[in-house]
Amino acid sequence: MGIRDDWQITEIRAIYDTPLLELIYQAASVHRQHHDPKQIQVCKLISIKTGACPEDCSYCAQSSRYKTEVKPEALLSQETVVSIANDALKSGVSRVCMGAAWREVRDNSQFEQVLDMVKEVTALGLEVCCTLGMLTETQAKRLEDAGLYAYNHNLDTSEEYYSTIITTRTYSDRLNTIANVRQTNVTVCSGGILGLGESVDDRVGMLHTLANLNPHPESVPINILSQVPGTPLENQPDVPIWDVVRMIATARIVMPNSDVRLSAGRARLSQVEQAFCFMAGANSIFSSDDGHMLTVTTPCPGYDSDSEMLNLLGLSKRPSAKVGHTSAVETVNI
Ligand code: SAM
Ligand code: SF4
């Protein structure tokens, strides 16, 4: 399967509408042409700066616009972040994602601290991803110099539907940050959320935008809305599993080389449902020490239950792509 960036939206819609088991079979075939189907990357999200975000993303617990259970917290210390990353490494995590509830990065002491965190966690041999809001090209270059592996900046839904979900920024703001990251060798992580009230055309529209980026995002998170009490989307119905499988399979087919990440909302899925997602081409999950959250309010399965599931399914944890992978034990002795 070749890599294309000239998809017609009608082509992607036709893929999405393929009879379900045939779609899964096609996606599983593409997956095997581009990836080791037995490997799943296990990631860990660390919320390094929580809450009090000025943006109004209508799904988000961290927006200061909504009354949610999230209490704003200061930027975590570097020591805390490195310790969490070390524990994650020992549990087979190979990518750590540091999230900050910011609209954009500011050139201040907090950004300097984040750059140091990137350096320290990278030195553990982990792939480090940051998701800090909007970014200038200069800031992207500083993250590159610090050794950043990936930058997450989700499109979340179609351009047409975006302003229904978020009004404090635009779709082109998102695409600009992705373009700024592309001026560096930092890889791009960009995907979206199902369950926002979007139509199938909106889902297909988001994939059309992502799959016509050249190069494709190296990583495409597919989130399932976690309904957060206090947010405008708190009463949205659950997303049917077959919608999740269709989205993953279609993402797999139109972006064959990308990692397709089964992200937020996975805690609600059974092992069988997750197995269907892996068959459809998902090759990454977020995990955590038991009880911790994926995003500050969306629950995340624990390391142990995920290890059991992966063993049961005959899957293994993908090692870090960083050269000179060092183990947590060596670094702990420093
Ligand atoms: N502040 C950063 C930004 O907006 O780009 C990162 C936010 S969060 C750590 C990363 C992603 O998690 C968001 O872009 C969104 O797609 C997803 N997310 C946040 N809240 C969610 C929820 N309640 N349900 C599902 N996905 C969610
Ligand atoms: Fe802020 Fe990001 Fe949440 Fe939007 S998704 S409110 S930008 S933390």
mmCIF file of C-alpha atoms and ligand atoms in Angstrom:
data_model
loop_
_atom_site.group_PDB
_atom_site.id
_atom_site.type_symbol
_atom_site.label_atom_id
_atom_site.label_comp_id
_atom_site.label_asym_id
_atom_site.label_seq_id
_atom_site.Cartn_x
_atom_site.Cartn_y
_atom_site.Cartn_z
ATOM 1 C CA MET A 1 0.000 0.000 0.000
ATOM 2 C CA GLY A 2 1.586 3.292 -1.072
ATOM 3 C CA ILE A 3 1.643 6.456 1.009
ATOM 4 C CA ARG A 4 -0.722 9.071 -0.492
ATOM 5 C CA ASP A 5 -1.434 12.730 0.335
ATOM 6 C CA ASP A 6 -3.981 13.315 -2.438
ATOM 7 C CA TRP A 7 -7.011 11.536 -0.998
ATOM 8 C CA GLN A 8 -10.448 12.583 -2.214
ATOM 9 C CA ILE A 9 -12.930 12.880 0.639
ATOM 10 C CA THR A 10 -15.301 10.586 -1.273
ATOM 11 C CA GLU A 11 -12.595 7.892 -1.336
ATOM 12 C CA ILE A 12 -12.155 8.060 2.426
ATOM 13 C CA ARG A 13 -15.907 7.996 3.003
ATOM 14 C CA ALA A 14 -16.174 4.894 0.802
ATOM 15 C CA ILE A 15 -13.428 3.223 2.873
ATOM 16 C CA TYR A 16 -15.198 4.200 6.105
ATOM 17 C CA ASP A 17 -18.499 2.744 4.757
ATOM 18 C CA THR A 18 -16.950 -0.573 3.718
ATOM 19 C CA PRO A 19 -18.848 -3.558 5.184
ATOM 20 C CA LEU A 20 -17.394 -3.818 8.681
ATOM 21 C CA LEU A 21 -15.532 -7.150 8.701
ATOM 22 C CA GLU A 22 -14.191 -6.535 5.203
ATOM 23 C CA LEU A 23 -12.970 -3.100 6.393
ATOM 24 C CA ILE A 24 -11.232 -4.694 9.381
ATOM 25 C CA TYR A 25 -9.643 -7.317 7.104
ATOM 26 C CA GLN A 26 -8.394 -4.646 4.665
ATOM 27 C CA ALA A 27 -7.007 -2.521 7.520
ATOM 28 C CA ALA A 28 -5.367 -5.538 9.153
ATOM 29 C CA SER A 29 -3.718 -6.377 5.811
ATOM 30 C CA VAL A 30 -2.394 -2.820 5.389
ATOM 31 C CA HIS A 31 -1.244 -2.869 9.002
ATOM 32 C CA ARG A 32 0.841 -6.014 8.346
ATOM 33 C CA GLN A 33 2.476 -4.446 5.300
ATOM 34 C CA HIS A 34 3.791 -1.528 7.401
ATOM 35 C CA HIS A 35 4.073 -2.621 11.030
ATOM 36 C CA ASP A 36 4.852 -5.638 13.186
ATOM 37 C CA PRO A 37 1.257 -6.561 14.150
ATOM 38 C CA LYS A 38 2.474 -8.189 17.359
ATOM 39 C CA GLN A 39 3.877 -4.933 18.730
ATOM 40 C CA ILE A 40 1.918 -2.318 20.664
ATOM 41 C CA GLN A 41 3.578 0.861 21.894
ATOM 42 C CA VAL A 42 2.657 1.610 25.514
ATOM 43 C CA CYS A 43 2.648 5.300 26.391
ATOM 44 C CA LYS A 44 2.216 7.257 29.593
ATOM 45 C CA LEU A 45 0.687 10.737 29.791
ATOM 46 C CA ILE A 46 2.009 13.014 32.525
ATOM 47 C CA SER A 47 -0.054 16.150 33.141
ATOM 48 C CA ILE A 48 2.854 18.448 33.982
ATOM 49 C CA LYS A 49 0.659 21.544 34.343
ATOM 50 C CA THR A 50 -2.963 20.874 35.234
ATOM 51 C CA GLY A 51 -6.081 23.024 35.005
ATOM 52 C CA ALA A 52 -6.909 26.721 34.622
ATOM 53 C CA CYS A 53 -6.624 26.624 30.851
ATOM 54 C CA PRO A 54 -8.032 29.762 29.170
ATOM 55 C CA GLU A 55 -9.308 27.842 26.141
ATOM 56 C CA ASP A 56 -12.928 26.647 25.888
ATOM 57 C CA CYS A 57 -12.576 23.145 24.424
ATOM 58 C CA SER A 58 -16.039 21.845 25.276
ATOM 59 C CA TYR A 59 -14.828 18.349 26.175
ATOM 60 C CA CYS A 60 -12.046 19.373 28.486
ATOM 61 C CA ALA A 61 -11.929 19.116 32.257
ATOM 62 C CA GLN A 62 -9.019 21.560 32.387
ATOM 63 C CA SER A 63 -10.745 24.534 30.832
ATOM 64 C CA SER A 64 -11.157 27.386 33.303
ATOM 65 C CA ARG A 65 -14.539 28.091 31.628
ATOM 66 C CA TYR A 66 -16.210 25.062 33.181
ATOM 67 C CA LYS A 67 -16.839 23.918 36.762
ATOM 68 C CA THR A 68 -15.193 20.513 36.831
ATOM 69 C CA GLU A 69 -13.523 18.507 39.572
ATOM 70 C CA VAL A 70 -10.112 19.520 38.318
ATOM 71 C CA LYS A 71 -8.188 21.758 40.679
ATOM 72 C CA PRO A 72 -5.455 23.874 39.060
ATOM 73 C CA GLU A 73 -1.982 22.691 39.960
ATOM 74 C CA ALA A 74 1.431 24.313 39.527
ATOM 75 C CA LEU A 75 3.974 22.980 37.052
ATOM 76 C CA LEU A 76 5.347 19.677 38.367
ATOM 77 C CA SER A 77 8.963 19.633 39.462
ATOM 78 C CA GLN A 78 11.509 18.052 37.146
ATOM 79 C CA GLU A 79 12.274 15.484 39.854
ATOM 80 C CA THR A 80 8.619 14.397 40.021
ATOM 81 C CA VAL A 81 8.349 14.099 36.237
ATOM 82 C CA VAL A 82 11.584 12.081 35.944
ATOM 83 C CA SER A 83 10.453 9.778 38.758
ATOM 84 C CA ILE A 84 7.073 9.114 37.090
ATOM 85 C CA ALA A 85 8.876 8.528 33.784
ATOM 86 C CA ASN A 86 11.287 6.096 35.430
ATOM 87 C CA ASP A 87 8.424 4.097 36.935
ATOM 88 C CA ALA A 88 6.724 4.061 33.545
ATOM 89 C CA LEU A 89 9.915 2.836 31.857
ATOM 90 C CA LYS A 90 10.106 -0.062 34.325
ATOM 91 C CA SER A 91 6.531 -1.004 33.315
ATOM 92 C CA GLY A 92 7.397 -1.243 29.627
ATOM 93 C CA VAL A 93 6.376 2.253 28.574
ATOM 94 C CA SER A 94 8.491 3.550 25.672
ATOM 95 C CA ARG A 95 6.875 6.970 25.142
ATOM 96 C CA VAL A 96 6.085 9.610 27.750
ATOM 97 C CA CYS A 97 3.690 12.426 26.783
ATOM 98 C CA MET A 98 3.937 15.610 28.834
ATOM 99 C CA GLY A 99 0.756 17.646 28.690
ATOM 100 C CA ALA A 100 0.300 21.233 29.851
ATOM 101 C CA ALA A 101 -3.044 22.985 30.048
ATOM 102 C CA TRP A 102 -1.784 26.018 28.129
ATOM 103 C CA ARG A 103 -3.222 27.884 25.151
ATOM 104 C CA GLU A 104 0.273 28.364 23.885
ATOM 105 C CA VAL A 105 3.891 28.170 24.989
ATOM 106 C CA ARG A 106 5.309 31.353 26.508
ATOM 107 C CA ASP A 107 9.056 32.104 26.456
ATOM 108 C CA ASN A 108 9.363 32.115 30.235
ATOM 109 C CA SER A 109 10.932 30.145 33.079
ATOM 110 C CA GLN A 110 8.227 27.466 32.871
ATOM 111 C CA PHE A 111 9.205 26.709 29.272
ATOM 112 C CA GLU A 112 12.858 26.503 30.375
ATOM 113 C CA GLN A 113 11.806 23.952 33.018
ATOM 114 C CA VAL A 114 9.890 21.952 30.411
ATOM 115 C CA LEU A 115 12.971 21.928 28.143
ATOM 116 C CA ASP A 116 15.004 20.495 31.025
ATOM 117 C CA MET A 117 12.320 17.849 31.632
ATOM 118 C CA VAL A 118 12.494 16.868 27.961
ATOM 119 C CA LYS A 119 16.281 16.490 28.212
ATOM 120 C CA GLU A 120 16.162 14.434 31.425
ATOM 121 C CA VAL A 121 13.381 12.074 30.329
ATOM 122 C CA THR A 122 14.954 11.633 26.899
ATOM 123 C CA ALA A 123 18.183 10.647 28.668
ATOM 124 C CA LEU A 124 16.270 7.699 30.168
ATOM 125 C CA GLY A 125 15.957 6.363 26.601
ATOM 126 C CA LEU A 126 12.246 7.210 26.322
ATOM 127 C CA GLU A 127 10.550 8.859 23.360
ATOM 128 C CA VAL A 128 9.270 12.154 24.729
ATOM 129 C CA CYS A 129 6.157 13.826 23.323
ATOM 130 C CA CYS A 130 4.921 17.232 24.463
ATOM 131 C CA THR A 131 1.458 18.716 24.107
ATOM 132 C CA LEU A 132 1.684 22.301 25.297
ATOM 133 C CA GLY A 133 -0.759 24.145 23.028
ATOM 134 C CA MET A 134 0.268 26.469 20.220
ATOM 135 C CA LEU A 135 3.942 26.784 19.362
ATOM 136 C CA THR A 136 6.124 29.133 17.312
ATOM 137 C CA GLU A 137 8.819 27.802 14.981
ATOM 138 C CA THR A 138 11.524 29.086 17.351
ATOM 139 C CA GLN A 139 9.956 27.285 20.297
ATOM 140 C CA ALA A 140 9.678 24.115 18.202
ATOM 141 C CA LYS A 141 13.385 24.366 17.398
ATOM 142 C CA ARG A 142 14.213 24.732 21.108
ATOM 143 C CA LEU A 143 12.196 21.589 21.851
ATOM 144 C CA GLU A 144 14.045 19.829 19.023
ATOM 145 C CA ASP A 145 17.393 20.896 20.535
ATOM 146 C CA ALA A 146 16.248 19.505 23.872
ATOM 147 C CA GLY A 147 15.749 16.134 22.158
ATOM 148 C CA LEU A 148 11.963 16.120 21.811
ATOM 149 C CA TYR A 149 10.729 13.122 19.806
ATOM 150 C CA ALA A 150 7.141 14.188 19.037
ATOM 151 C CA TYR A 151 4.751 17.098 19.425
ATOM 152 C CA ASN A 152 1.019 16.426 19.907
ATOM 153 C CA HIS A 153 -1.463 18.924 18.538
ATOM 154 C CA ASN A 154 -4.847 17.331 17.803
ATOM 155 C CA LEU A 155 -7.258 18.580 15.129
ATOM 156 C CA ASP A 156 -10.001 16.849 17.167
ATOM 157 C CA THR A 157 -12.655 16.952 14.400
ATOM 158 C CA SER A 158 -13.415 18.382 10.948
ATOM 159 C CA GLU A 159 -12.717 22.022 10.077
ATOM 160 C CA GLU A 160 -16.482 22.510 9.551
ATOM 161 C CA TYR A 161 -17.390 21.248 13.028
ATOM 162 C CA TYR A 162 -14.430 22.710 14.917
ATOM 163 C CA SER A 163 -16.016 26.015 15.929
ATOM 164 C CA THR A 164 -18.935 24.086 17.488
ATOM 165 C CA ILE A 165 -16.445 22.523 19.894
ATOM 166 C CA ILE A 166 -13.820 25.248 20.378
ATOM 167 C CA THR A 167 -14.214 29.004 19.834
ATOM 168 C CA THR A 168 -11.033 30.396 21.417
ATOM 169 C CA ARG A 169 -8.857 29.301 18.515
ATOM 170 C CA THR A 170 -9.246 28.233 14.910
ATOM 171 C CA TYR A 171 -8.473 25.155 12.843
ATOM 172 C CA SER A 172 -5.770 27.080 11.032
ATOM 173 C CA ASP A 173 -4.185 27.919 14.397
ATOM 174 C CA ARG A 174 -3.811 24.143 14.856
ATOM 175 C CA LEU A 175 -2.467 23.615 11.359
ATOM 176 C CA ASN A 176 0.013 26.498 11.844
ATOM 177 C CA THR A 177 1.503 24.871 14.927
ATOM 178 C CA ILE A 178 1.812 21.571 13.065
ATOM 179 C CA ALA A 179 3.567 23.439 10.235
ATOM 180 C CA ASN A 180 5.932 25.050 12.759
ATOM 181 C CA VAL A 181 6.810 21.641 14.185
ATOM 182 C CA ARG A 182 7.451 20.423 10.627
ATOM 183 C CA GLN A 183 10.309 22.977 10.379
ATOM 184 C CA THR A 184 12.182 20.657 12.779
ATOM 185 C CA ASN A 185 12.875 16.913 12.927
ATOM 186 C CA VAL A 186 10.350 16.528 15.751
ATOM 187 C CA THR A 187 7.635 14.118 14.657
ATOM 188 C CA VAL A 188 3.961 15.127 14.649
ATOM 189 C CA CYS A 189 1.188 13.541 16.672
ATOM 190 C CA SER A 190 -2.253 14.691 15.609
ATOM 191 C CA GLY A 191 -5.663 13.039 15.722
ATOM 192 C CA GLY A 192 -9.053 13.611 17.228
ATOM 193 C CA ILE A 193 -11.994 12.690 19.374
ATOM 194 C CA LEU A 194 -15.127 10.642 18.614
ATOM 195 C CA GLY A 195 -18.364 11.463 20.401
ATOM 196 C CA LEU A 196 -18.395 15.266 20.172
ATOM 197 C CA GLY A 197 -21.723 15.211 18.327
ATOM 198 C CA GLU A 198 -19.880 15.121 15.018
ATOM 199 C CA SER A 199 -21.288 13.478 11.882
ATOM 200 C CA VAL A 200 -19.591 10.692 9.952
ATOM 201 C CA ASP A 201 -18.716 13.350 7.382
ATOM 202 C CA ASP A 202 -16.909 15.255 10.135
ATOM 203 C CA ARG A 203 -14.937 12.154 11.116
ATOM 204 C CA VAL A 204 -14.042 11.521 7.483
ATOM 205 C CA GLY A 205 -13.252 15.224 7.062
ATOM 206 C CA MET A 206 -10.714 15.123 9.884
ATOM 207 C CA LEU A 207 -9.026 12.034 8.399
ATOM 208 C CA HIS A 208 -9.027 13.766 4.992
ATOM 209 C CA THR A 209 -7.141 16.745 6.431
ATOM 210 C CA LEU A 210 -4.665 14.553 8.323
ATOM 211 C CA ALA A 211 -4.048 12.100 5.447
ATOM 212 C CA ASN A 212 -3.407 14.957 2.995
ATOM 213 C CA LEU A 213 -0.695 16.455 5.164
ATOM 214 C CA ASN A 214 2.695 15.752 3.637
ATOM 215 C CA PRO A 215 4.235 14.015 5.479
ATOM 216 C CA HIS A 216 1.424 12.308 7.388
ATOM 217 C CA PRO A 217 1.463 12.751 11.157
ATOM 218 C CA GLU A 218 3.721 9.972 12.417
ATOM 219 C CA SER A 219 1.204 9.403 15.187
ATOM 220 C CA VAL A 220 -2.604 9.641 15.082
ATOM 221 C CA PRO A 221 -4.440 9.433 18.429
ATOM 222 C CA ILE A 222 -8.082 8.330 18.226
ATOM 223 C CA ASN A 223 -9.768 9.471 21.447
ATOM 224 C CA ILE A 224 -13.225 8.385 22.583
ATOM 225 C CA LEU A 225 -15.001 11.212 24.408
ATOM 226 C CA SER A 226 -14.937 10.837 28.152
ATOM 227 C CA GLN A 227 -17.984 12.792 29.293
ATOM 228 C CA VAL A 228 -16.650 15.162 31.979
ATOM 229 C CA PRO A 229 -19.234 16.496 34.484
ATOM 230 C CA GLY A 230 -19.391 20.287 34.259
ATOM 231 C CA THR A 231 -18.385 20.491 30.602
ATOM 232 C CA PRO A 232 -20.836 21.254 27.744
ATOM 233 C CA LEU A 233 -20.425 17.697 26.429
ATOM 234 C CA GLU A 234 -21.070 15.970 29.744
ATOM 235 C CA ASN A 235 -24.319 14.371 28.510
ATOM 236 C CA GLN A 236 -23.084 13.142 25.147
ATOM 237 C CA PRO A 237 -23.994 9.473 24.505
ATOM 238 C CA ASP A 238 -21.234 6.850 24.494
ATOM 239 C CA VAL A 239 -19.610 6.171 21.134
ATOM 240 C CA PRO A 240 -20.576 2.699 19.788
ATOM 241 C CA ILE A 241 -17.519 0.443 19.598
ATOM 242 C CA TRP A 242 -18.043 -0.205 15.860
ATOM 243 C CA ASP A 243 -17.702 3.529 15.179
ATOM 244 C CA VAL A 244 -14.341 3.405 16.999
ATOM 245 C CA VAL A 245 -13.244 0.354 14.986
ATOM 246 C CA ARG A 246 -14.316 1.967 11.686
ATOM 247 C CA MET A 247 -12.370 5.145 12.525
ATOM 248 C CA ILE A 248 -9.231 3.214 13.481
ATOM 249 C CA ALA A 249 -9.434 0.990 10.390
ATOM 250 C CA THR A 250 -9.945 3.961 8.059
ATOM 251 C CA ALA A 251 -7.090 5.878 9.691
ATOM 252 C CA ARG A 252 -4.900 2.802 9.247
ATOM 253 C CA ILE A 253 -5.695 2.476 5.543
ATOM 254 C CA VAL A 254 -5.223 6.156 4.633
ATOM 255 C CA MET A 255 -2.135 6.669 6.839
ATOM 256 C CA PRO A 256 -0.435 3.235 6.627
ATOM 257 C CA ASN A 257 2.899 4.199 8.208
ATOM 258 C CA SER A 258 1.492 6.214 11.100
ATOM 259 C CA ASP A 259 1.036 4.885 14.603
ATOM 260 C CA VAL A 260 -2.704 4.803 15.305
ATOM 261 C CA ARG A 261 -3.152 5.325 19.020
ATOM 262 C CA LEU A 262 -6.200 4.014 20.891
ATOM 263 C CA SER A 263 -6.153 6.822 23.461
ATOM 264 C CA ALA A 264 -8.720 8.409 25.817
ATOM 265 C CA GLY A 265 -11.850 6.367 26.553
ATOM 266 C CA ARG A 266 -10.147 2.954 26.311
ATOM 267 C CA ALA A 267 -10.939 2.203 29.979
ATOM 268 C CA ARG A 268 -14.553 1.677 28.955
ATOM 269 C CA LEU A 269 -13.699 -1.001 26.365
ATOM 270 C CA SER A 270 -13.629 -4.746 27.045
ATOM 271 C CA GLN A 271 -10.627 -6.842 26.047
ATOM 272 C CA VAL A 272 -12.625 -8.147 23.070
ATOM 273 C CA GLU A 273 -13.414 -4.598 21.919
ATOM 274 C CA GLN A 274 -9.787 -3.586 22.294
ATOM 275 C CA ALA A 275 -8.739 -6.697 20.359
ATOM 276 C CA PHE A 276 -10.944 -5.570 17.470
ATOM 277 C CA CYS A 277 -9.233 -2.144 17.614
ATOM 278 C CA PHE A 278 -5.811 -3.802 17.390
ATOM 279 C CA MET A 279 -7.012 -5.996 14.507
ATOM 280 C CA ALA A 280 -8.173 -2.819 12.769
ATOM 281 C CA GLY A 281 -4.665 -1.372 13.029
ATOM 282 C CA ALA A 282 -4.382 0.413 16.375
ATOM 283 C CA ASN A 283 -0.806 -0.145 17.571
ATOM 284 C CA SER A 284 -0.509 2.030 20.651
ATOM 285 C CA ILE A 285 -2.228 2.532 23.982
ATOM 286 C CA PHE A 286 -1.851 4.803 27.012
ATOM 287 C CA SER A 287 -1.360 3.041 30.300
ATOM 288 C CA SER A 288 -0.644 4.125 33.840
ATOM 289 C CA ASP A 289 0.038 3.078 37.372
ATOM 290 C CA ASP A 290 -3.307 1.801 38.630
ATOM 291 C CA GLY A 291 -5.854 4.459 39.303
ATOM 292 C CA HIS A 292 -4.086 7.287 37.535
ATOM 293 C CA MET A 293 -5.836 9.159 34.810
ATOM 294 C CA LEU A 294 -5.072 9.537 31.148
ATOM 295 C CA THR A 295 -6.057 13.171 30.847
ATOM 296 C CA VAL A 296 -6.705 14.579 34.284
ATOM 297 C CA THR A 297 -10.221 13.179 34.448
ATOM 298 C CA THR A 298 -10.392 10.402 31.872
ATOM 299 C CA PRO A 299 -9.624 7.076 33.558
ATOM 300 C CA CYS A 300 -6.827 4.946 32.178
ATOM 301 C CA PRO A 301 -6.269 1.183 32.542
ATOM 302 C CA GLY A 302 -3.328 0.142 34.760
ATOM 303 C CA TYR A 303 0.035 -1.265 33.738
ATOM 304 C CA ASP A 304 -0.752 -4.708 35.187
ATOM 305 C CA SER A 305 -4.141 -5.187 33.547
ATOM 306 C CA ASP A 306 -2.697 -3.970 30.241
ATOM 307 C CA SER A 307 0.243 -6.390 30.485
ATOM 308 C CA GLU A 308 -2.214 -9.237 31.117
ATOM 309 C CA MET A 309 -4.329 -8.233 28.121
ATOM 310 C CA LEU A 310 -1.333 -7.901 25.784
ATOM 311 C CA ASN A 311 -0.011 -11.310 26.869
ATOM 312 C CA LEU A 312 -3.450 -12.865 26.375
ATOM 313 C CA LEU A 313 -3.640 -11.425 22.850
ATOM 314 C CA GLY A 314 -0.099 -12.511 21.955
ATOM 315 C CA LEU A 315 1.124 -8.916 21.739
ATOM 316 C CA SER A 316 4.329 -7.377 23.085
ATOM 317 C CA LYS A 317 5.362 -3.885 24.168
ATOM 318 C CA ARG A 318 7.293 -1.987 21.486
ATOM 319 C CA PRO A 319 10.698 -0.727 22.642
ATOM 320 C CA SER A 320 11.661 2.930 22.432
ATOM 321 C CA ALA A 321 12.864 4.214 19.061
ATOM 322 C CA LYS A 322 15.447 6.368 20.871
ATOM 323 C CA VAL A 323 19.034 5.255 20.198
ATOM 324 C CA GLY A 324 21.041 4.280 23.300
ATOM 325 C CA HIS A 325 18.066 3.070 25.253
ATOM 326 C CA THR A 326 19.115 2.936 28.910
ATOM 327 C CA SER A 327 17.144 1.016 31.495
ATOM 328 C CA ALA A 328 15.432 2.638 34.445
ATOM 329 C CA VAL A 329 17.628 0.693 36.904
ATOM 330 C CA GLU A 330 20.893 2.146 35.522
ATOM 331 C CA THR A 331 19.576 5.681 35.702
ATOM 332 C CA VAL A 332 18.121 5.209 39.207
ATOM 333 C CA ASN A 333 21.639 4.420 40.484
ATOM 334 C CA ILE A 334 23.029 7.747 39.304
HETATM 335 N N1 SAM B 1 -3.667 21.368 25.967
HETATM 336 C C1 SAM B 1 -3.189 20.546 24.881
HETATM 337 C C2 SAM B 1 -3.956 20.822 23.622
HETATM 338 O O1 SAM B 1 -5.090 21.252 23.752
HETATM 339 O O2 SAM B 1 -3.414 20.548 22.547
HETATM 340 C C3 SAM B 1 -3.296 19.053 25.241
HETATM 341 C C4 SAM B 1 -4.620 18.640 25.790
HETATM 342 S S1 SAM B 1 -4.911 16.954 26.213
HETATM 343 C C5 SAM B 1 -3.609 16.437 27.216
HETATM 344 C C6 SAM B 1 -4.542 16.150 24.717
HETATM 345 C C7 SAM B 1 -5.785 15.682 24.005
HETATM 346 O O3 SAM B 1 -6.620 14.848 24.826
HETATM 347 C C8 SAM B 1 -6.698 16.789 23.553
HETATM 348 O O4 SAM B 1 -6.189 17.414 22.381
HETATM 349 C C9 SAM B 1 -8.001 16.016 23.279
HETATM 350 O O5 SAM B 1 -7.996 15.541 21.941
HETATM 351 C C10 SAM B 1 -7.933 14.825 24.243
HETATM 352 N N2 SAM B 1 -8.912 14.988 25.318
HETATM 353 C C11 SAM B 1 -8.947 15.947 26.254
HETATM 354 N N3 SAM B 1 -10.028 15.797 27.037
HETATM 355 C C12 SAM B 1 -10.704 14.697 26.564
HETATM 356 C C13 SAM B 1 -11.913 14.027 26.929
HETATM 357 N N4 SAM B 1 -12.685 14.473 27.936
HETATM 358 N N5 SAM B 1 -12.292 12.930 26.227
HETATM 359 C C14 SAM B 1 -11.531 12.487 25.204
HETATM 360 N N6 SAM B 1 -10.401 13.092 24.783
HETATM 361 C C15 SAM B 1 -9.989 14.184 25.470
HETATM 362 FE FE1 SF4 B 2 -6.860 23.721 27.319
HETATM 363 FE FE2 SF4 B 2 -5.907 21.697 25.889
HETATM 364 FE FE3 SF4 B 2 -8.023 21.338 27.532
HETATM 365 FE FE4 SF4 B 2 -8.292 22.735 25.293
HETATM 366 S S1 SF4 B 2 -7.775 20.535 25.446
HETATM 367 S S2 SF4 B 2 -9.054 23.325 27.339
HETATM 368 S S3 SF4 B 2 -6.306 23.765 25.144
HETATM 369 S S4 SF4 B 2 -5.950 21.840 28.160
#
